[in-house]
mmCIF file of N, CA and C in Angstrom:
data_model
loop_
_atom_site.group_PDB
_atom_site.id
_atom_site.type_symbol
_atom_site.label_atom_id
_atom_site.label_comp_id
_atom_site.label_asym_id
_atom_site.label_seq_id
_atom_site.Cartn_x
_atom_site.Cartn_y
_atom_site.Cartn_z
ATOM 1 N N LEU H 1 10.003 28.637 -13.343
ATOM 2 C CA LEU H 1 9.776 27.884 -12.128
ATOM 3 C C LEU H 1 9.123 28.775 -11.079
ATOM 4 N N LYS H 2 9.650 29.996 -10.892
ATOM 5 C CA LYS H 2 9.087 30.894 -9.889
ATOM 6 C C LYS H 2 7.612 31.144 -10.140
ATOM 7 N N GLY H 3 7.269 31.433 -11.385
ATOM 8 C CA GLY H 3 5.883 31.762 -11.713
ATOM 9 C C GLY H 3 4.928 30.610 -11.466
ATOM 10 N N MET H 4 5.324 29.417 -11.892
ATOM 11 C CA MET H 4 4.440 28.257 -11.729
ATOM 12 C C MET H 4 4.215 27.926 -10.264
ATOM 13 N N LEU H 5 5.273 27.931 -9.480
ATOM 14 C CA LEU H 5 5.121 27.588 -8.071
ATOM 15 C C LEU H 5 4.394 28.683 -7.306
ATOM 16 N N ASN H 6 4.572 29.935 -7.720
ATOM 17 C CA ASN H 6 3.888 31.029 -7.040
ATOM 18 C C ASN H 6 2.380 30.943 -7.243
ATOM 19 N N ARG H 7 1.930 30.508 -8.415
ATOM 20 C CA ARG H 7 0.498 30.428 -8.694
ATOM 21 C C ARG H 7 -0.217 29.440 -7.795
ATOM 22 N N ILE H 8 0.497 28.444 -7.301
ATOM 23 C CA ILE H 8 -0.168 27.428 -6.487
ATOM 24 C C ILE H 8 -0.066 27.691 -4.995
ATOM 25 N N ARG H 9 0.711 28.682 -4.591
ATOM 26 C CA ARG H 9 1.006 28.865 -3.166
ATOM 27 C C ARG H 9 -0.224 29.129 -2.317
ATOM 28 N N GLY H 10 -1.181 29.877 -2.797
ATOM 29 C CA GLY H 10 -2.359 30.186 -1.988
ATOM 30 C C GLY H 10 -3.363 29.053 -1.901
ATOM 31 N N ALA H 11 -3.331 28.162 -2.842
ATOM 32 C CA ALA H 11 -4.326 27.091 -2.868
ATOM 33 C C ALA H 11 -4.183 26.122 -1.702
ATOM 34 N N ALA H 12 -2.977 25.924 -1.218
ATOM 35 C CA ALA H 12 -2.774 24.997 -0.095
ATOM 36 C C ALA H 12 -3.571 25.442 1.119
ATOM 37 N N THR H 13 -3.550 26.725 1.401
ATOM 38 C CA THR H 13 -4.282 27.247 2.549
ATOM 39 C C THR H 13 -5.782 27.098 2.334
ATOM 40 N N ALA H 14 -6.250 27.413 1.152
ATOM 41 C CA ALA H 14 -7.681 27.356 0.866
ATOM 42 C C ALA H 14 -8.211 25.932 0.911
ATOM 43 N N LEU H 15 -7.380 24.962 0.587
ATOM 44 C CA LEU H 15 -7.823 23.567 0.547
ATOM 45 C C LEU H 15 -7.585 22.814 1.850
ATOM 46 N N ALA H 16 -6.697 23.287 2.685
ATOM 47 C CA ALA H 16 -6.286 22.518 3.860
ATOM 48 C C ALA H 16 -7.428 22.257 4.836
ATOM 49 N N LEU H 17 -8.150 23.272 5.261
ATOM 50 C CA LEU H 17 -9.199 23.083 6.252
ATOM 51 C C LEU H 17 -10.334 22.214 5.721
ATOM 52 N N PRO H 18 -10.887 22.492 4.519
ATOM 53 C CA PRO H 18 -11.956 21.607 4.030
ATOM 54 C C PRO H 18 -11.507 20.158 3.887
ATOM 55 N N ALA H 19 -10.272 19.943 3.447
ATOM 56 C CA ALA H 19 -9.774 18.577 3.298
ATOM 57 C C ALA H 19 -9.684 17.885 4.647
ATOM 58 N N LEU H 20 -9.206 18.578 5.650
ATOM 59 C CA LEU H 20 -9.114 17.982 6.981
ATOM 60 C C LEU H 20 -10.493 17.702 7.557
ATOM 61 N N LEU H 21 -11.431 18.599 7.306
ATOM 62 C CA LEU H 21 -12.781 18.380 7.813
ATOM 63 C C LEU H 21 -13.435 17.186 7.129
ATOM 64 N N LEU H 22 -13.176 17.027 5.827
ATOM 65 C CA LEU H 22 -13.705 15.871 5.113
ATOM 66 C C LEU H 22 -13.116 14.576 5.659
ATOM 67 N N LEU H 23 -11.896 14.638 6.107
ATOM 68 C CA LEU H 23 -11.262 13.461 6.683
ATOM 69 C C LEU H 23 -11.700 13.241 8.125
ATOM 70 N N GLY H 24 -12.482 14.175 8.659
ATOM 71 C CA GLY H 24 -12.969 14.040 10.023
ATOM 72 C C GLY H 24 -11.977 14.491 11.068
ATOM 73 N N ARG H 25 -10.971 15.246 10.646
ATOM 74 C CA ARG H 25 -9.950 15.707 11.587
ATOM 75 C C ARG H 25 -9.833 17.216 11.493
ATOM 76 N N ALA H 26 -10.416 17.913 12.420
ATOM 77 C CA ALA H 26 -10.263 19.359 12.458
ATOM 78 C C ALA H 26 -8.864 19.671 12.975
ATOM 79 N N PRO H 27 -8.205 20.662 12.394
ATOM 80 C CA PRO H 27 -6.855 20.954 12.829
ATOM 81 C C PRO H 27 -6.823 21.540 14.235
ATOM 82 N N THR H 28 -5.809 21.173 14.980
ATOM 83 C CA THR H 28 -5.617 21.746 16.301
ATOM 84 C C THR H 28 -4.943 23.102 16.139
ATOM 85 N N LEU H 29 -4.954 23.895 17.204
ATOM 86 C CA LEU H 29 -4.284 25.186 17.159
ATOM 87 C C LEU H 29 -2.810 24.984 16.853
ATOM 88 N N GLN H 30 -2.192 23.972 17.451
ATOM 89 C CA GLN H 30 -0.784 23.708 17.208
ATOM 90 C C GLN H 30 -0.541 23.371 15.737
ATOM 91 N N ALA H 31 -1.409 22.548 15.138
ATOM 92 C CA ALA H 31 -1.261 22.199 13.728
ATOM 93 C C ALA H 31 -1.453 23.424 12.845
ATOM 94 N N GLN H 32 -2.416 24.279 13.199
ATOM 95 C CA GLN H 32 -2.636 25.496 12.418
ATOM 96 C C GLN H 32 -1.419 26.405 12.489
ATOM 97 N N GLN H 33 -0.819 26.520 13.674
ATOM 98 C CA GLN H 33 0.360 27.361 13.815
ATOM 99 C C GLN H 33 1.528 26.782 13.023
ATOM 100 N N ALA H 34 1.682 25.473 13.045
ATOM 101 C CA ALA H 34 2.761 24.844 12.281
ATOM 102 C C ALA H 34 2.551 25.066 10.791
ATOM 103 N N ASP H 35 1.301 24.929 10.322
ATOM 104 C CA ASP H 35 1.019 25.166 8.915
ATOM 105 C C ASP H 35 1.261 26.626 8.547
ATOM 106 N N SER H 36 0.901 27.547 9.438
ATOM 107 C CA SER H 36 1.127 28.962 9.165
ATOM 108 C C SER H 36 2.603 29.254 8.999
ATOM 109 N N ALA H 37 3.424 28.584 9.783
ATOM 110 C CA ALA H 37 4.861 28.799 9.712
ATOM 111 C C ALA H 37 5.478 28.113 8.497
ATOM 112 N N ALA H 38 4.735 27.223 7.863
ATOM 113 C CA ALA H 38 5.303 26.435 6.771
ATOM 114 C C ALA H 38 4.480 26.535 5.498
ATOM 115 N N LYS H 39 3.980 27.695 5.192
ATOM 116 C CA LYS H 39 3.218 27.897 3.966
ATOM 117 C C LYS H 39 4.123 27.721 2.754
ATOM 118 N N ALA H 40 3.512 27.432 1.623
ATOM 119 C CA ALA H 40 4.283 27.365 0.390
ATOM 120 C C ALA H 40 4.982 28.710 0.194
ATOM 121 N N PRO H 41 6.190 28.683 -0.311
ATOM 122 C CA PRO H 41 6.966 29.912 -0.429
ATOM 123 C C PRO H 41 6.358 30.915 -1.397
ATOM 124 N N ASP H 42 6.612 32.199 -1.140
ATOM 125 C CA ASP H 42 6.146 33.209 -2.075
ATOM 126 C C ASP H 42 7.112 33.260 -3.260
ATOM 127 N N SER H 43 6.803 34.085 -4.244
ATOM 128 C CA SER H 43 7.597 34.090 -5.472
ATOM 129 C C SER H 43 9.053 34.464 -5.228
ATOM 130 N N ALA H 44 9.329 35.256 -4.196
ATOM 131 C CA ALA H 44 10.713 35.623 -3.897
ATOM 132 C C ALA H 44 11.492 34.434 -3.347
ATOM 133 N N ALA H 45 10.807 33.506 -2.684
ATOM 134 C CA ALA H 45 11.489 32.362 -2.070
ATOM 135 C C ALA H 45 11.604 31.177 -3.018
ATOM 136 N N VAL H 46 10.742 31.103 -4.031
ATOM 137 C CA VAL H 46 10.799 29.990 -4.973
ATOM 138 C C VAL H 46 11.867 30.301 -6.004
ATOM 139 N N SER H 47 12.943 29.565 -5.904
ATOM 140 C CA SER H 47 14.074 29.840 -6.778
ATOM 141 C C SER H 47 14.847 28.549 -7.009
ATOM 142 N N ASP H 48 15.857 28.661 -7.838
ATOM 143 C CA ASP H 48 16.742 27.514 -8.045
ATOM 144 C C ASP H 48 17.366 27.088 -6.727
ATOM 145 N N GLU H 49 17.624 28.056 -5.842
ATOM 146 C CA GLU H 49 18.212 27.734 -4.542
ATOM 147 C C GLU H 49 17.282 26.851 -3.720
ATOM 148 N N VAL H 50 15.971 27.124 -3.753
ATOM 149 C CA VAL H 50 15.005 26.314 -3.002
ATOM 150 C C VAL H 50 14.962 24.905 -3.581
ATOM 151 N N VAL H 51 14.917 24.805 -4.889
ATOM 152 C CA VAL H 51 14.896 23.496 -5.542
ATOM 153 C C VAL H 51 16.183 22.738 -5.241
ATOM 154 N N ASN H 52 17.322 23.415 -5.319
ATOM 155 C CA ASN H 52 18.602 22.757 -5.016
ATOM 156 C C ASN H 52 18.679 22.314 -3.562
ATOM 157 N N ALA H 53 18.147 23.132 -2.649
ATOM 158 C CA ALA H 53 18.112 22.743 -1.234
ATOM 159 C C ALA H 53 17.236 21.506 -1.061
ATOM 160 N N GLY H 54 16.093 21.473 -1.765
ATOM 161 C CA GLY H 54 15.211 20.301 -1.717
ATOM 162 C C GLY H 54 15.884 19.053 -2.250
ATOM 163 N N ARG H 55 16.671 19.221 -3.303
ATOM 164 C CA ARG H 55 17.417 18.090 -3.874
ATOM 165 C C ARG H 55 18.385 17.519 -2.829
ATOM 166 N N LYS H 56 19.087 18.401 -2.134
ATOM 167 C CA LYS H 56 20.046 17.944 -1.110
ATOM 168 C C LYS H 56 19.340 17.192 0.013
ATOM 169 N N ILE H 57 18.187 17.687 0.431
ATOM 170 C CA ILE H 57 17.429 17.021 1.503
ATOM 171 C C ILE H 57 16.893 15.681 1.005
ATOM 172 N N PHE H 58 16.362 15.654 -0.213
ATOM 173 C CA PHE H 58 15.845 14.422 -0.817
ATOM 174 C C PHE H 58 16.937 13.361 -0.857
ATOM 175 N N GLN H 59 18.150 13.771 -1.267
ATOM 176 C CA GLN H 59 19.266 12.840 -1.405
ATOM 177 C C GLN H 59 19.964 12.551 -0.077
ATOM 178 N N GLY H 60 19.682 13.359 0.957
ATOM 179 C CA GLY H 60 20.384 13.227 2.228
ATOM 180 C C GLY H 60 19.454 12.943 3.385
ATOM 181 N N GLN H 61 19.308 13.926 4.277
ATOM 182 C CA GLN H 61 18.570 13.748 5.532
ATOM 183 C C GLN H 61 17.184 13.169 5.351
ATOM 184 N N GLY H 62 16.462 13.574 4.312
ATOM 185 C CA GLY H 62 15.099 13.091 4.109
ATOM 186 C C GLY H 62 15.012 11.621 3.746
ATOM 187 N N THR H 63 16.108 11.054 3.309
ATOM 188 C CA THR H 63 16.219 9.643 2.917
ATOM 189 C C THR H 63 15.213 9.240 1.830
ATOM 190 N N CYS H 64 14.690 10.204 1.122
ATOM 191 C CA CYS H 64 13.681 9.934 0.085
ATOM 192 C C CYS H 64 14.240 9.047 -1.031
ATOM 193 N N TYR H 65 15.513 9.275 -1.366
ATOM 194 C CA TYR H 65 16.164 8.534 -2.436
ATOM 195 C C TYR H 65 16.165 7.018 -2.181
ATOM 196 N N ALA H 66 16.155 6.616 -0.907
ATOM 197 C CA ALA H 66 16.233 5.191 -0.579
ATOM 198 C C ALA H 66 15.069 4.410 -1.178
ATOM 199 N N CYS H 67 13.912 5.025 -1.258
ATOM 200 C CA CYS H 67 12.734 4.346 -1.814
ATOM 201 C C CYS H 67 12.387 4.833 -3.216
ATOM 202 N N HIS H 68 12.525 6.147 -3.446
ATOM 203 C CA HIS H 68 12.108 6.723 -4.726
ATOM 204 C C HIS H 68 13.232 6.770 -5.755
ATOM 205 N N GLY H 69 14.449 6.430 -5.355
ATOM 206 C CA GLY H 69 15.580 6.417 -6.277
ATOM 207 C C GLY H 69 16.260 7.765 -6.377
ATOM 208 N N GLY H 70 17.529 7.731 -6.698
ATOM 209 C CA GLY H 70 18.328 8.948 -6.798
ATOM 210 C C GLY H 70 17.903 9.875 -7.910
ATOM 211 N N LYS H 71 17.241 9.342 -8.908
ATOM 212 C CA LYS H 71 16.758 10.148 -10.043
ATOM 213 C C LYS H 71 15.235 10.243 -10.033
ATOM 214 N N LEU H 72 14.625 9.932 -8.891
ATOM 215 C CA LEU H 72 13.171 9.953 -8.701
ATOM 216 C C LEU H 72 12.465 8.951 -9.604
ATOM 217 N N GLN H 73 13.170 7.897 -10.011
ATOM 218 C CA GLN H 73 12.650 6.917 -10.951
ATOM 219 C C GLN H 73 11.754 5.866 -10.307
ATOM 220 N N GLY H 74 11.686 5.853 -8.978
ATOM 221 C CA GLY H 74 10.887 4.852 -8.296
ATOM 222 C C GLY H 74 11.673 3.576 -8.090
ATOM 223 N N GLY H 75 11.053 2.642 -7.429
ATOM 224 C CA GLY H 75 11.716 1.372 -7.154
ATOM 225 C C GLY H 75 10.705 0.344 -6.704
ATOM 226 N N PRO H 76 11.181 -0.750 -6.126
ATOM 227 C CA PRO H 76 10.276 -1.830 -5.751
ATOM 228 C C PRO H 76 9.284 -1.467 -4.649
ATOM 229 N N VAL H 77 9.596 -0.459 -3.823
ATOM 230 C CA VAL H 77 8.705 -0.125 -2.711
ATOM 231 C C VAL H 77 8.058 1.256 -2.822
ATOM 232 N N ALA H 78 8.419 2.037 -3.833
ATOM 233 C CA ALA H 78 7.862 3.385 -3.953
ATOM 234 C C ALA H 78 7.719 3.776 -5.421
ATOM 235 N N PRO H 79 6.710 4.583 -5.725
ATOM 236 C CA PRO H 79 6.475 4.977 -7.112
ATOM 237 C C PRO H 79 7.493 6.015 -7.590
ATOM 238 N N PRO H 80 7.571 6.188 -8.902
ATOM 239 C CA PRO H 80 8.415 7.253 -9.435
ATOM 240 C C PRO H 80 7.816 8.614 -9.078
ATOM 241 N N LEU H 81 8.667 9.617 -9.042
ATOM 242 C CA LEU H 81 8.200 10.977 -8.777
ATOM 243 C C LEU H 81 8.453 11.889 -9.972
ATOM 244 N N VAL H 82 8.911 11.312 -11.070
ATOM 245 C CA VAL H 82 9.012 12.040 -12.326
ATOM 246 C C VAL H 82 7.640 11.963 -12.983
ATOM 247 N N ALA H 83 7.486 12.571 -14.136
ATOM 248 C CA ALA H 83 6.183 12.606 -14.805
ATOM 249 C C ALA H 83 5.558 11.202 -14.847
ATOM 250 N N HIS H 84 4.370 11.066 -14.272
ATOM 251 C CA HIS H 84 3.654 9.786 -14.224
ATOM 252 C C HIS H 84 2.236 10.036 -13.715
ATOM 253 N N LYS H 85 1.451 8.974 -13.651
ATOM 254 C CA LYS H 85 0.118 9.068 -13.049
ATOM 255 C C LYS H 85 0.304 8.876 -11.550
ATOM 256 N N TRP H 86 -0.005 9.917 -10.792
ATOM 257 C CA TRP H 86 0.190 9.899 -9.345
ATOM 258 C C TRP H 86 -0.804 8.951 -8.692
ATOM 259 N N ARG H 87 -0.356 8.194 -7.702
ATOM 260 C CA ARG H 87 -1.208 7.248 -6.977
ATOM 261 C C ARG H 87 -2.128 7.929 -5.971
ATOM 262 N N ASN H 88 -1.637 8.975 -5.326
ATOM 263 C CA ASN H 88 -2.344 9.558 -4.183
ATOM 264 C C ASN H 88 -2.814 10.979 -4.417
ATOM 265 N N GLY H 89 -3.034 11.344 -5.659
ATOM 266 C CA GLY H 89 -3.512 12.696 -5.926
ATOM 267 C C GLY H 89 -3.184 13.128 -7.334
ATOM 268 N N ASP H 90 -3.135 14.446 -7.504
ATOM 269 C CA ASP H 90 -2.987 15.022 -8.837
ATOM 270 C C ASP H 90 -1.585 15.524 -9.149
ATOM 271 N N GLY H 91 -0.632 15.362 -8.238
ATOM 272 C CA GLY H 91 0.730 15.820 -8.486
ATOM 273 C C GLY H 91 0.922 17.305 -8.263
ATOM 274 N N SER H 92 -0.090 17.951 -7.695
ATOM 275 C CA SER H 92 0.027 19.388 -7.427
ATOM 276 C C SER H 92 0.980 19.620 -6.258
ATOM 277 N N MET H 93 1.420 20.842 -6.115
ATOM 278 C CA MET H 93 2.286 21.186 -4.993
ATOM 279 C C MET H 93 1.578 20.882 -3.672
ATOM 280 N N GLU H 94 0.296 21.197 -3.594
ATOM 281 C CA GLU H 94 -0.464 20.936 -2.374
ATOM 282 C C GLU H 94 -0.476 19.453 -2.024
ATOM 283 N N MET H 95 -0.666 18.606 -3.035
ATOM 284 C CA MET H 95 -0.699 17.171 -2.797
ATOM 285 C C MET H 95 0.662 16.676 -2.320
ATOM 286 N N ILE H 96 1.724 17.129 -2.947
ATOM 287 C CA ILE H 96 3.066 16.706 -2.565
ATOM 288 C C ILE H 96 3.359 17.142 -1.134
ATOM 289 N N LEU H 97 3.012 18.384 -0.798
ATOM 290 C CA LEU H 97 3.198 18.867 0.573
ATOM 291 C C LEU H 97 2.415 18.013 1.562
ATOM 292 N N HIS H 98 1.193 17.680 1.207
ATOM 293 C CA HIS H 98 0.339 16.870 2.080
ATOM 294 C C HIS H 98 0.949 15.490 2.329
ATOM 295 N N VAL H 99 1.444 14.851 1.280
ATOM 296 C CA VAL H 99 2.024 13.518 1.419
ATOM 297 C C VAL H 99 3.276 13.567 2.292
ATOM 298 N N ILE H 100 4.118 14.573 2.078
ATOM 299 C CA ILE H 100 5.337 14.655 2.883
ATOM 300 C C ILE H 100 4.992 14.954 4.341
ATOM 301 N N ARG H 101 3.968 15.755 4.562
ATOM 302 C CA ARG H 101 3.593 16.108 5.935
ATOM 303 C C ARG H 101 2.889 14.955 6.651
ATOM 304 N N GLY H 102 2.013 14.246 5.954
ATOM 305 C CA GLY H 102 1.201 13.235 6.621
ATOM 306 C C GLY H 102 1.548 11.797 6.316
ATOM 307 N N GLY H 103 2.438 11.568 5.350
ATOM 308 C CA GLY H 103 2.724 10.192 4.950
ATOM 309 C C GLY H 103 1.559 9.615 4.166
ATOM 310 N N VAL H 104 1.628 8.339 3.878
ATOM 311 C CA VAL H 104 0.552 7.643 3.170
ATOM 312 C C VAL H 104 0.209 6.394 3.976
ATOM 313 N N PRO H 105 -0.965 6.388 4.622
ATOM 314 C CA PRO H 105 -1.356 5.227 5.434
ATOM 315 C C PRO H 105 -1.321 3.934 4.616
ATOM 316 N N GLY H 106 -0.868 2.879 5.235
ATOM 317 C CA GLY H 106 -0.815 1.578 4.576
ATOM 318 C C GLY H 106 0.404 1.390 3.692
ATOM 319 N N THR H 107 1.323 2.366 3.700
ATOM 320 C CA THR H 107 2.553 2.256 2.916
ATOM 321 C C THR H 107 3.732 2.567 3.832
ATOM 322 N N ILE H 108 4.926 2.496 3.264
ATOM 323 C CA ILE H 108 6.103 2.845 4.062
ATOM 324 C C ILE H 108 6.402 4.338 4.025
ATOM 325 N N MET H 109 5.583 5.113 3.315
ATOM 326 C CA MET H 109 5.777 6.563 3.269
ATOM 327 C C MET H 109 5.338 7.160 4.597
ATOM 328 N N VAL H 110 6.316 7.675 5.338
ATOM 329 C CA VAL H 110 6.057 8.238 6.659
ATOM 330 C C VAL H 110 5.977 9.762 6.593
ATOM 331 N N SER H 111 5.397 10.327 7.622
ATOM 332 C CA SER H 111 5.343 11.774 7.773
ATOM 333 C C SER H 111 6.740 12.314 8.039
ATOM 334 N N HIS H 112 7.064 13.425 7.412
ATOM 335 C CA HIS H 112 8.359 14.092 7.615
ATOM 336 C C HIS H 112 9.519 13.089 7.599
ATOM 337 N N PRO H 113 9.728 12.403 6.455
ATOM 338 C CA PRO H 113 10.770 11.382 6.392
ATOM 339 C C PRO H 113 12.129 11.929 6.822
ATOM 340 N N GLY H 114 12.859 11.112 7.544
ATOM 341 C CA GLY H 114 14.168 11.517 8.027
ATOM 342 C C GLY H 114 14.114 12.601 9.088
ATOM 343 N N GLY H 115 12.910 12.885 9.600
ATOM 344 C CA GLY H 115 12.763 13.917 10.619
ATOM 345 C C GLY H 115 12.908 15.331 10.090
ATOM 346 N N ILE H 116 12.635 15.528 8.806
ATOM 347 C CA ILE H 116 12.788 16.869 8.237
ATOM 348 C C ILE H 116 11.762 17.825 8.829
ATOM 349 N N SER H 117 12.109 19.092 8.844
ATOM 350 C CA SER H 117 11.236 20.138 9.381
ATOM 351 C C SER H 117 10.193 20.541 8.341
ATOM 352 N N ASP H 118 9.237 21.360 8.754
ATOM 353 C CA ASP H 118 8.246 21.869 7.804
ATOM 354 C C ASP H 118 8.900 22.725 6.731
ATOM 355 N N ALA H 119 9.914 23.495 7.097
ATOM 356 C CA ALA H 119 10.615 24.311 6.105
ATOM 357 C C ALA H 119 11.318 23.411 5.086
ATOM 358 N N GLN H 120 11.933 22.335 5.547
ATOM 359 C CA GLN H 120 12.587 21.389 4.643
ATOM 360 C C GLN H 120 11.559 20.658 3.790
ATOM 361 N N ARG H 121 10.391 20.408 4.354
ATOM 362 C CA ARG H 121 9.299 19.763 3.612
ATOM 363 C C ARG H 121 8.937 20.602 2.389
ATOM 364 N N ILE H 122 8.891 21.907 2.559
ATOM 365 C CA ILE H 122 8.573 22.803 1.442
ATOM 366 C C ILE H 122 9.665 22.733 0.383
ATOM 367 N N GLN H 123 10.913 22.673 0.817
ATOM 368 C CA GLN H 123 12.019 22.585 -0.140
ATOM 369 C C GLN H 123 11.955 21.275 -0.923
ATOM 370 N N VAL H 124 11.717 20.164 -0.230
ATOM 371 C CA VAL H 124 11.620 18.865 -0.908
ATOM 372 C C VAL H 124 10.432 18.863 -1.867
ATOM 373 N N ALA H 125 9.296 19.383 -1.425
ATOM 374 C CA ALA H 125 8.114 19.438 -2.288
ATOM 375 C C ALA H 125 8.386 20.292 -3.519
ATOM 376 N N SER H 126 9.086 21.399 -3.353
ATOM 377 C CA SER H 126 9.436 22.263 -4.494
ATOM 378 C C SER H 126 10.308 21.505 -5.479
ATOM 379 N N TYR H 127 11.255 20.745 -4.960
ATOM 380 C CA TYR H 127 12.140 19.937 -5.806
ATOM 381 C C TYR H 127 11.353 18.865 -6.559
ATOM 382 N N VAL H 128 10.545 18.091 -5.839
ATOM 383 C CA VAL H 128 9.776 17.019 -6.472
ATOM 384 C C VAL H 128 8.814 17.602 -7.508
ATOM 385 N N TYR H 129 8.143 18.696 -7.149
ATOM 386 C CA TYR H 129 7.212 19.332 -8.086
ATOM 387 C C TYR H 129 7.944 19.789 -9.352
ATOM 388 N N ALA H 130 9.075 20.465 -9.167
ATOM 389 C CA ALA H 130 9.833 20.969 -10.318
ATOM 390 C C ALA H 130 10.305 19.838 -11.221
ATOM 391 N N VAL H 131 10.825 18.765 -10.621
ATOM 392 C CA VAL H 131 11.295 17.636 -11.424
ATOM 393 C C VAL H 131 10.123 16.957 -12.128
ATOM 394 N N SER H 132 9.018 16.776 -11.422
ATOM 395 C CA SER H 132 7.864 16.091 -12.026
ATOM 396 C C SER H 132 7.257 16.873 -13.170
ATOM 397 N N ARG H 133 7.479 18.172 -13.193
ATOM 398 C CA ARG H 133 6.958 19.034 -14.264
ATOM 399 C C ARG H 133 7.997 19.319 -15.340
ATOM 400 N N GLY H 134 9.176 18.709 -15.206
ATOM 401 C CA GLY H 134 10.228 18.926 -16.194
ATOM 402 C C GLY H 134 10.893 20.286 -16.081
ATOM 403 N N LEU H 135 10.743 20.939 -14.929
ATOM 404 C CA LEU H 135 11.315 22.266 -14.721
ATOM 405 C C LEU H 135 12.709 22.210 -14.118
ATOM 406 N N ALA H 136 13.102 21.046 -13.632
ATOM 407 C CA ALA H 136 14.434 20.851 -13.045
ATOM 408 C C ALA H 136 14.846 19.406 -13.289
ATOM 409 N N LYS H 137 16.128 19.197 -13.270
ATOM 410 C CA LYS H 137 16.649 17.830 -13.421
ATOM 411 C C LYS H 137 16.755 17.180 -12.046
ATOM 412 N N PRO H 138 16.607 15.842 -11.992
ATOM 413 C CA PRO H 138 16.712 15.153 -10.690
ATOM 414 C C PRO H 138 18.044 15.295 -10.026
#
């Protein structure tokens, strides 16, 4: 788990600015500072503890389970988050982080569900990524 998540950590930074520019939204200084403080964790931070913390947030404060199900199986209003064809991207860590940070326009997926912080967003994304790749159980 540590190795796989560590390999993707730098890509979020490299893709963030071009993606925002393509969307016609240049990041503000405040947004850049928030992103700097909430980068994907390095290999020392990606651990079972991070995934377990993400699981607790998913099942609790983040309220993610209400739509995606307690086992990430999906439901009537939200897609599954276990292995499947992703609706809004490729299922990469960067995509999951982006969805949690920005929500999905035209759906009930809101930005920072349950009012979670950027640090909690990384934990939830680590959990969802690990489960979707079969690296952790829901």
